[in-house]
XYZ file of C-alpha atoms in Angstrom:
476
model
C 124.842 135.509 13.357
C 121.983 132.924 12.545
C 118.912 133.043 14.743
C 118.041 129.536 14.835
C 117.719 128.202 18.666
C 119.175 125.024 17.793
C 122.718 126.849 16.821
C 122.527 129.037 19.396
C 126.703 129.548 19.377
C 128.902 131.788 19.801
C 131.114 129.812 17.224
C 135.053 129.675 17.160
C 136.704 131.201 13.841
C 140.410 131.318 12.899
C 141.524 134.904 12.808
C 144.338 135.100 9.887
C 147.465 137.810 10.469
C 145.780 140.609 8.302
C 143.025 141.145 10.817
C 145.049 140.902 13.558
C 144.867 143.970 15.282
C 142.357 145.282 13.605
C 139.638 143.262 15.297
C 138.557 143.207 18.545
C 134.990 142.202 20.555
C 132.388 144.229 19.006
C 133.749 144.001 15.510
C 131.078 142.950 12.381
C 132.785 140.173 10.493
C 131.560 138.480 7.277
C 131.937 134.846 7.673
C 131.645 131.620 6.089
C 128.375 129.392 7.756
C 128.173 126.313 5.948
C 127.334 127.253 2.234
C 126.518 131.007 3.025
C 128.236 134.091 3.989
C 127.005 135.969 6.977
C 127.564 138.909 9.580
C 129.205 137.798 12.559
C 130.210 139.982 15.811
C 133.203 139.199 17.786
C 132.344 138.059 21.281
C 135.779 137.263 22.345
C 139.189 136.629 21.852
C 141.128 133.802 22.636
C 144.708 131.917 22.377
C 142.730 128.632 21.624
C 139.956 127.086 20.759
C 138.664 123.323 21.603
C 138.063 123.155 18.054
C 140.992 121.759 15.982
C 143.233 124.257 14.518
C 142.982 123.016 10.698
C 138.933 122.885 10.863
C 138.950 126.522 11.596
C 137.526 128.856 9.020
C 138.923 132.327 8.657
C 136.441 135.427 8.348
C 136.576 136.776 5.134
C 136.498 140.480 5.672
C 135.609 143.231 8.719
C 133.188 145.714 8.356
C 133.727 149.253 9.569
C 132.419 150.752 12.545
C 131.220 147.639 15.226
C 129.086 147.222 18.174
C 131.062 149.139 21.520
C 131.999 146.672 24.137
C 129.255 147.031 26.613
C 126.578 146.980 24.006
C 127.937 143.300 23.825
C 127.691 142.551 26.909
C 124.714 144.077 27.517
C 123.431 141.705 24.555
C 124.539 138.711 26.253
C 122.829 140.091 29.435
C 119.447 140.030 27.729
C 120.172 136.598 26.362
C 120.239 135.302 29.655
C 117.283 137.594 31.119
C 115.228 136.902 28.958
C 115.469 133.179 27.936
C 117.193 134.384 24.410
C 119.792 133.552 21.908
C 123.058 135.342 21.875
C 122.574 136.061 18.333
C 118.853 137.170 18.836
C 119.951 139.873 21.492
C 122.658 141.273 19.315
C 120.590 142.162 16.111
C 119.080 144.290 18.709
C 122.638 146.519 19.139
C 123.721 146.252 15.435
C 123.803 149.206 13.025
C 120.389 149.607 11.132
C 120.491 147.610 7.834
C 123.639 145.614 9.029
C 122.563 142.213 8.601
C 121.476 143.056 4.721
C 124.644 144.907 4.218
C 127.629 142.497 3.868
C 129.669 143.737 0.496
C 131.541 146.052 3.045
C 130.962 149.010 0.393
C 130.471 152.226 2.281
C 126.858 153.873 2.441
C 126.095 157.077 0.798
C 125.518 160.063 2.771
C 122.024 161.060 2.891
C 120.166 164.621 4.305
C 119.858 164.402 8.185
C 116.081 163.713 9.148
C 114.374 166.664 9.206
C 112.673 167.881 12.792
C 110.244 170.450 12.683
C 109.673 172.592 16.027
C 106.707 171.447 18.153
C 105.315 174.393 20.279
C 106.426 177.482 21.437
C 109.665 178.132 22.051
C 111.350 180.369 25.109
C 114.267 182.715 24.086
C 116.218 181.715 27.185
C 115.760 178.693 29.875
C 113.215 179.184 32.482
C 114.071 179.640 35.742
C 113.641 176.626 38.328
C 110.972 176.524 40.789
C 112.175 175.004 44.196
C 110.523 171.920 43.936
C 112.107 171.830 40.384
C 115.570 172.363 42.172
C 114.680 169.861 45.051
C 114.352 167.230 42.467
C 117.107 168.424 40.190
C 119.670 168.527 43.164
C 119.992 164.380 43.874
C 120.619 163.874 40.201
C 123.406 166.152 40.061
C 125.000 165.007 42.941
C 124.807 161.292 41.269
C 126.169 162.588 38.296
C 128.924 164.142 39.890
C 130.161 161.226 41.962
C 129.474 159.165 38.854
C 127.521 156.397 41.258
C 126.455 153.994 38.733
C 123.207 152.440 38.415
C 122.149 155.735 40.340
C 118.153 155.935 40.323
C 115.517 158.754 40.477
C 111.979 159.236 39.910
C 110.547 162.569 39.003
C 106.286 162.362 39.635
C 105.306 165.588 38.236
C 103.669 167.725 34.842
C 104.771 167.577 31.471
C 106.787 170.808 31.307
C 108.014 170.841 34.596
C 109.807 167.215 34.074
C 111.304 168.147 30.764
C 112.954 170.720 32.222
C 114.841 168.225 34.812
C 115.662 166.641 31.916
C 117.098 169.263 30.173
C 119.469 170.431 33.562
C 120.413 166.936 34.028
C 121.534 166.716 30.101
C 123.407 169.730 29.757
C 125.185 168.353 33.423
C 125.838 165.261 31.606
C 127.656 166.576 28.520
C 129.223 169.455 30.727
C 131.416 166.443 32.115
C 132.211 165.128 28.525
C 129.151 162.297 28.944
C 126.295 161.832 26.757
C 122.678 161.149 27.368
C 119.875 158.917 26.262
C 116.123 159.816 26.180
C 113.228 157.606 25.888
C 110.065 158.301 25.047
C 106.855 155.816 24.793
C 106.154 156.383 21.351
C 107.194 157.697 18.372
C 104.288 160.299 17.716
C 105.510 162.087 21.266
C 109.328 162.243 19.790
C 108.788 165.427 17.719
C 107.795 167.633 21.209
C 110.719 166.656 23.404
C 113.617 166.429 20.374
C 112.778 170.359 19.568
C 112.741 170.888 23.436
C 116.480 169.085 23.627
C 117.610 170.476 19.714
C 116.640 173.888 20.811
C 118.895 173.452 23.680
C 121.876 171.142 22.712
C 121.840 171.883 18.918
C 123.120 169.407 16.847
C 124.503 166.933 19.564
C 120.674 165.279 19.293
C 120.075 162.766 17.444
C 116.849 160.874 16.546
C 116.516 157.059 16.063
C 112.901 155.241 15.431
C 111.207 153.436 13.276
C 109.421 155.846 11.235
C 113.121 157.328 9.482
C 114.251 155.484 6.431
C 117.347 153.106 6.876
C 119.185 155.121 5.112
C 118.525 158.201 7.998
C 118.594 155.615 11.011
C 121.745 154.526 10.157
C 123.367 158.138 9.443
C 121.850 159.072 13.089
C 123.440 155.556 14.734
C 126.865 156.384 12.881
C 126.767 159.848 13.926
C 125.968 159.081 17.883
C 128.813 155.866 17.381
C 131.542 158.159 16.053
C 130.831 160.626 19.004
C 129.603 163.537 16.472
C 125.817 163.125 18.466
C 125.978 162.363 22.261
C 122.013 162.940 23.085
C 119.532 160.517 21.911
C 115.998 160.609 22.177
C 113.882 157.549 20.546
C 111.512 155.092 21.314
C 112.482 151.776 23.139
C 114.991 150.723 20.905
C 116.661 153.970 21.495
C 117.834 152.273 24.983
C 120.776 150.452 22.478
C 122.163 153.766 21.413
C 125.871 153.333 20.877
C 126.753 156.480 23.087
C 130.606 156.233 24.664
C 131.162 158.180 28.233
C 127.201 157.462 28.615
C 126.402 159.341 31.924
C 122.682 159.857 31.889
C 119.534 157.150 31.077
C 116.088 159.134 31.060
C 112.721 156.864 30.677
C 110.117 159.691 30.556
C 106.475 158.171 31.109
C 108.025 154.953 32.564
C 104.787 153.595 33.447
C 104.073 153.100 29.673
C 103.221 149.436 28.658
C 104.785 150.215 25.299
C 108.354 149.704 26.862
C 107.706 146.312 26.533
C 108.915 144.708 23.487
C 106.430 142.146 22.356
C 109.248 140.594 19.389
C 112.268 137.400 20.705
C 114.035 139.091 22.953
C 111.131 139.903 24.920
C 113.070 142.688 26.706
C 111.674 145.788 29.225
C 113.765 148.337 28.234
C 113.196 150.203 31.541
C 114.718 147.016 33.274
C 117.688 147.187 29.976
C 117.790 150.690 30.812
C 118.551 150.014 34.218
C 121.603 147.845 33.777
C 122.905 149.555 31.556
C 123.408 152.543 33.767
C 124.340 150.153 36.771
C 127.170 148.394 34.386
C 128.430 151.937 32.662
C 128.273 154.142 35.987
C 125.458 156.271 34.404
C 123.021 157.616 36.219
C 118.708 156.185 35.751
C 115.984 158.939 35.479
C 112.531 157.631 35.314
C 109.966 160.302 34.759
C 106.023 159.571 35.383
C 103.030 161.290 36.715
C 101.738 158.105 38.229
C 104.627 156.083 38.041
C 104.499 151.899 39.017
C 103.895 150.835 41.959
C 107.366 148.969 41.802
C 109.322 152.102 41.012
C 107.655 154.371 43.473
C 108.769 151.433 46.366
C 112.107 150.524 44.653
C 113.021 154.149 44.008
C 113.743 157.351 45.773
C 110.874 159.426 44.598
C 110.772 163.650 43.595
C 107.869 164.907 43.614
C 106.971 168.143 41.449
C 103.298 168.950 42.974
C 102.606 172.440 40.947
C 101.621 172.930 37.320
C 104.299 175.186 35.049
C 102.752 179.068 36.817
C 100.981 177.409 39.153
C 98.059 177.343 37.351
C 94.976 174.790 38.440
C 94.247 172.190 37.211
C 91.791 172.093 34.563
C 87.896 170.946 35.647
C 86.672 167.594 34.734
C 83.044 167.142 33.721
C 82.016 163.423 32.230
C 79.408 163.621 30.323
C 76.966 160.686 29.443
C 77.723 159.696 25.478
C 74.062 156.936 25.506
C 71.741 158.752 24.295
C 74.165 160.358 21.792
C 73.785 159.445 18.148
C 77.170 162.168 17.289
C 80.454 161.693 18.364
C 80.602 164.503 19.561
C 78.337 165.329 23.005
C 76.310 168.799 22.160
C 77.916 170.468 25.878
C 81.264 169.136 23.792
C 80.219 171.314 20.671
C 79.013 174.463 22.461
C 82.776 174.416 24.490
C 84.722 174.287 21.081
C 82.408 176.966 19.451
C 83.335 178.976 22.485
C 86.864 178.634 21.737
C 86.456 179.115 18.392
C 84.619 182.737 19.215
C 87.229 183.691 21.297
C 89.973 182.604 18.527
C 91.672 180.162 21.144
C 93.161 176.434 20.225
C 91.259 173.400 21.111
C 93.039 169.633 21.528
C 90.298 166.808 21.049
C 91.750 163.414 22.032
C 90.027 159.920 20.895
C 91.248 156.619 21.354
C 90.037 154.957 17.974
C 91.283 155.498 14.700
C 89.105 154.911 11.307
C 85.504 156.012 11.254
C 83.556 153.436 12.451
C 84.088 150.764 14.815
C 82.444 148.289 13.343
C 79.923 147.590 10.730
C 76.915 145.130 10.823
C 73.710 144.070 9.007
C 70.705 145.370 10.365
C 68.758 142.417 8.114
C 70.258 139.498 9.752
C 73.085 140.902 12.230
C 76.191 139.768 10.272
C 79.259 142.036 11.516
C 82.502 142.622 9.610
C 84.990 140.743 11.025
C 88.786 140.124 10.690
C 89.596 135.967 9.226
C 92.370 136.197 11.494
C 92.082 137.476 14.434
C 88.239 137.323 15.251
C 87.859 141.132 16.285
C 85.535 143.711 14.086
C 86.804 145.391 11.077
C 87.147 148.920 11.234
C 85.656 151.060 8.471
C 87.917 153.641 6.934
C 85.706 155.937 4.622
C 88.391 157.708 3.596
C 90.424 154.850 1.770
C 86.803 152.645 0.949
C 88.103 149.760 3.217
C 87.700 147.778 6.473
C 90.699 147.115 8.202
C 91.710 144.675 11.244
C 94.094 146.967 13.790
C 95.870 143.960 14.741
C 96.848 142.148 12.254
C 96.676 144.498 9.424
C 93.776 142.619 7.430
C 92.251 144.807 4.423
C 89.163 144.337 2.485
C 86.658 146.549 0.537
C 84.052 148.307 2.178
C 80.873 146.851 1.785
C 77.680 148.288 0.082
C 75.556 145.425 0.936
C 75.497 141.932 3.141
C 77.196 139.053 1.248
C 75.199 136.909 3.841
C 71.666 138.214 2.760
C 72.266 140.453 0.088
C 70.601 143.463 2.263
C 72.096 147.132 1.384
C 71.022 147.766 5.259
C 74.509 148.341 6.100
C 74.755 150.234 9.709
C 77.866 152.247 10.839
C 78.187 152.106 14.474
C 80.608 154.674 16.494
C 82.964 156.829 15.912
C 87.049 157.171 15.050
C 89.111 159.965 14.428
C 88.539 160.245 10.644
C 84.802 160.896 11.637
C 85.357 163.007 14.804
C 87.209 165.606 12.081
C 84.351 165.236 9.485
C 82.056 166.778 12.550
C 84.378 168.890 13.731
C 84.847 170.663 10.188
C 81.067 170.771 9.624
C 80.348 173.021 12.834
C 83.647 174.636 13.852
C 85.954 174.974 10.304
C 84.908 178.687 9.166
C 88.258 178.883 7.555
C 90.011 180.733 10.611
C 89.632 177.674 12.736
C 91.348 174.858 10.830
C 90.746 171.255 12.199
C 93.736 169.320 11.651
C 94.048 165.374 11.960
C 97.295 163.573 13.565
C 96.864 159.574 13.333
C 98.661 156.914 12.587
C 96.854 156.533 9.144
C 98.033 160.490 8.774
C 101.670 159.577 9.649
C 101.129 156.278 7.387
C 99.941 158.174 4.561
C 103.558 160.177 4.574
C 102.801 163.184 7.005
C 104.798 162.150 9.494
C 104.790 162.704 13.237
C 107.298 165.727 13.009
C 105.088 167.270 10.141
C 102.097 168.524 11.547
C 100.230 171.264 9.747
C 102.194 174.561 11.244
C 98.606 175.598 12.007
C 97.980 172.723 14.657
C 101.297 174.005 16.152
C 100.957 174.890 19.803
C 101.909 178.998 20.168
C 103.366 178.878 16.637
C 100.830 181.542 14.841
C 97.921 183.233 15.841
C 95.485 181.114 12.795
C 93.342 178.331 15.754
C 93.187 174.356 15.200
C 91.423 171.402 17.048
C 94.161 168.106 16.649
C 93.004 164.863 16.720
C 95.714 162.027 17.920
C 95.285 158.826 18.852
C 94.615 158.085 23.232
C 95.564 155.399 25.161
C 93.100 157.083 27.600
C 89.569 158.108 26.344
C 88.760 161.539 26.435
C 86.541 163.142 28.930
C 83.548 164.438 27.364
C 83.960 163.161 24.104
């Protein structure tokens, strides 16, 4: 396996008479490449090669547990999709840590990731409402008559489309199939893997970026050697090595995050999508305003009522100008209101830090990243500006290094200010404000550990949580 473009392979070995038999295509070989050794995987088998029999070099040992067959293939799919390597595509269906890993000593077994419950939970599954069913009723069918590459769009509420989901699942491993869940990012992975854990048990696994190796790879073996047939992850997730793999669900498929920015520059709705055509399983794409490409290219359920029937929620914008606080003073008397009546209160912003920017008022200098050319955002907390991009630190500032001023202005707000407010009026030690960022998760509370008091229905204590937006908030 070597990256470069200009080998770009796949690369003919001799394969001696004590691996015979024990190697097949999807097997992780260590291999002799030039002066190194590295991990190969077995793309094929053949009687003979072009190259000359005596200039063939033997592999020097298998590793256990390889890539399945159609993970292969699909690897070699992406390749050509997506103007790849060969090579490049399969890193992106080997174990976790298998490239670093080539002594062929066995790993140590490490404690499961840990998943703490997100929300209330119901003793028993709800009932269906008839839209629900309506919706419910085309996937089963699919799933019955196995009609690969099979695809559905659900348009509806959270709640109610989790619930599809979890019918469609249990349908899934009720015919001895398993079932892959993806979710745009990582911070929304906690919610629907106690939803699916609470159902399925230990059959769920987790894979994303945030577990240690050590726990991705104990999740991968466990969903490889059939002990896990659920998984529910971010993009990557889409490579889970699930055999029997009946049922592909992309909830939120209209989320640019699918796209992976790295070489292969795959969408793993569109990977998602062969798969299930090449495997027989059956595509669920999930979105309350789903693309305008899947709502055409897709037959399209529509789920219309909120979970009750309860209306929706009304929308006032409020004009933020002439406000000097983050917070607009209609915004402050509505969470003191639901303070006094001991309710829970979710305030959404789409910046983290706590200021946006920071610039001179003597001569106008703003703090800007070297790199990228964007405005440093101030972090009180940690005493340094940081570039969101690139991941540029330096010290905070007490005065201009242009001028030499100590005129330093702050301007907006972030997250880690939004909760400074938000404690000074609302926090009278009954109504905890709790913070959920990515500097939170970063700092080692992550996205499965949120304060049991920010918990949604968990205890009767209140708490306003504050979580990154891709949308901005109304009224804040």
């Amino acid at each position: 396996m070597t990256t470069a473009r200009a080998l770009r392979g796949p690369f003919d070995y001799r394969l001696p008479e004590e691996l015979r038999g024990g190697v097949d295509v999807g097997s992780m070989l260590v291999v002799p490449f030039g002066r190194r050794q590295v991990l190969g995987v077995v793309v094929g088998l053949a009687e003979s090669s072009e190259v000359a029999n005596d200039k063939l070099l033997a592999p020097l040992r298998a590793l256990e547990l390889g890539v399945p067959v159609d993970l292969v293939a699909l690897a070699e799919w992406i390749a050509a999709e997506y103007c790849s390597t060969i090579a490049r595509a399969l890193t992106l269906v080997l174990p976790p840590g298998a490239a670093r890993r080539l002594s062929g000593r066995k790993r140590r077994a490490v404690a499961r990731p840990r998943h703490l419950a997100v929300g209330s939970r119901s003793p028993s599954p709800p009932e269906l409402s008839a839209d629900q069913q309506a919706a419910l009723e085309p996937i089963l069918e699919a799933l019955s008559e196995r009609r690969g590459g099979t695809a559905a769009a659900a348009r509806g509420h959270r709640l109610r489309k989790d619930e599809v989901y979890l019918r469609a699942a249990a349908a899934a491993l009720a015919q001895g199939r398993g079932g892959i869940v993806l979710v745009p990012e990582i911070a929304l992975t906690p919610q629907i893997v106690g939803r699916f854990i609470e159902r399925f048990g230990e059959t769920v696994a987790v894979l994303h970026s945030r577990l240690t190796p050590a726990q991705r790879y104990a999740e991968w073996r466990r969903l490889r050697e059939g002990e896990a047939k659920v998984c529910v992850g971010p993009r990557s997730a889409v490579f889970a090595p699930i055999e029997q793999l009946g049922l592909i669900v992309v909830d939120e498929e209209h989320d640019a995050s699918y796209k992976h920015e790295g070489d292969p520059r795959y969408d793993a709705r569109d990977v998602a999508a062969e798969r299930a055509a090449r495997l027989g399983a059956v595509l669920l794409l999930g979105s309350a305003t789903p693309r305008p490409e899947s709502a055409l290219r897709i037959p399209l359920s529509v789920l219309p009522r909120r979970v009750d029937g309860r209306p929706l929620p009304a929308v006032q914008v409020l004009d933020m100008r002439e406000q000097s606080h983050g917070l607009h003073p209609l915004t402050s008397q509505a969470l003191a209101e639901v303070r006094a009546q001991r309710g829970k209160a979710i305030v959404l912003l789409n910046r983290r830090g706590w200021s946006n920017f920071l610039s001179c008022r003597s001569c106008g200098r703003v703090w800007s990243c070297p790199h990228c050319d964007v405005a440093l955002v101030l972090h009180r907390g940690g005493g340094f500006l940081a570039c969101h991009h690139c991941g540029h630190r330096e010290p905070a500032p007490s005065r201009c290094s242009a001028c030499s001023s100590t005129s330093v202005g702050r301007h907006g707000a972030g997250t880690e200010r939004l909760q400074h407010e938000l404690e000074s009026i609302l926090d009278d030690g009954a109504f905890p404000v709790f913070r959920l960022d990515a500097d939170v998760v970063t700092a080692g509370l992550s996205a499965g550990q949120a304060p049991t008091g920010a918990g949604l229905g968990e205890e009767d204590g209140v708490g306003a949580l504050l979580r990154r937006s891709r949308q901005p908030a109304a009224g804040c």
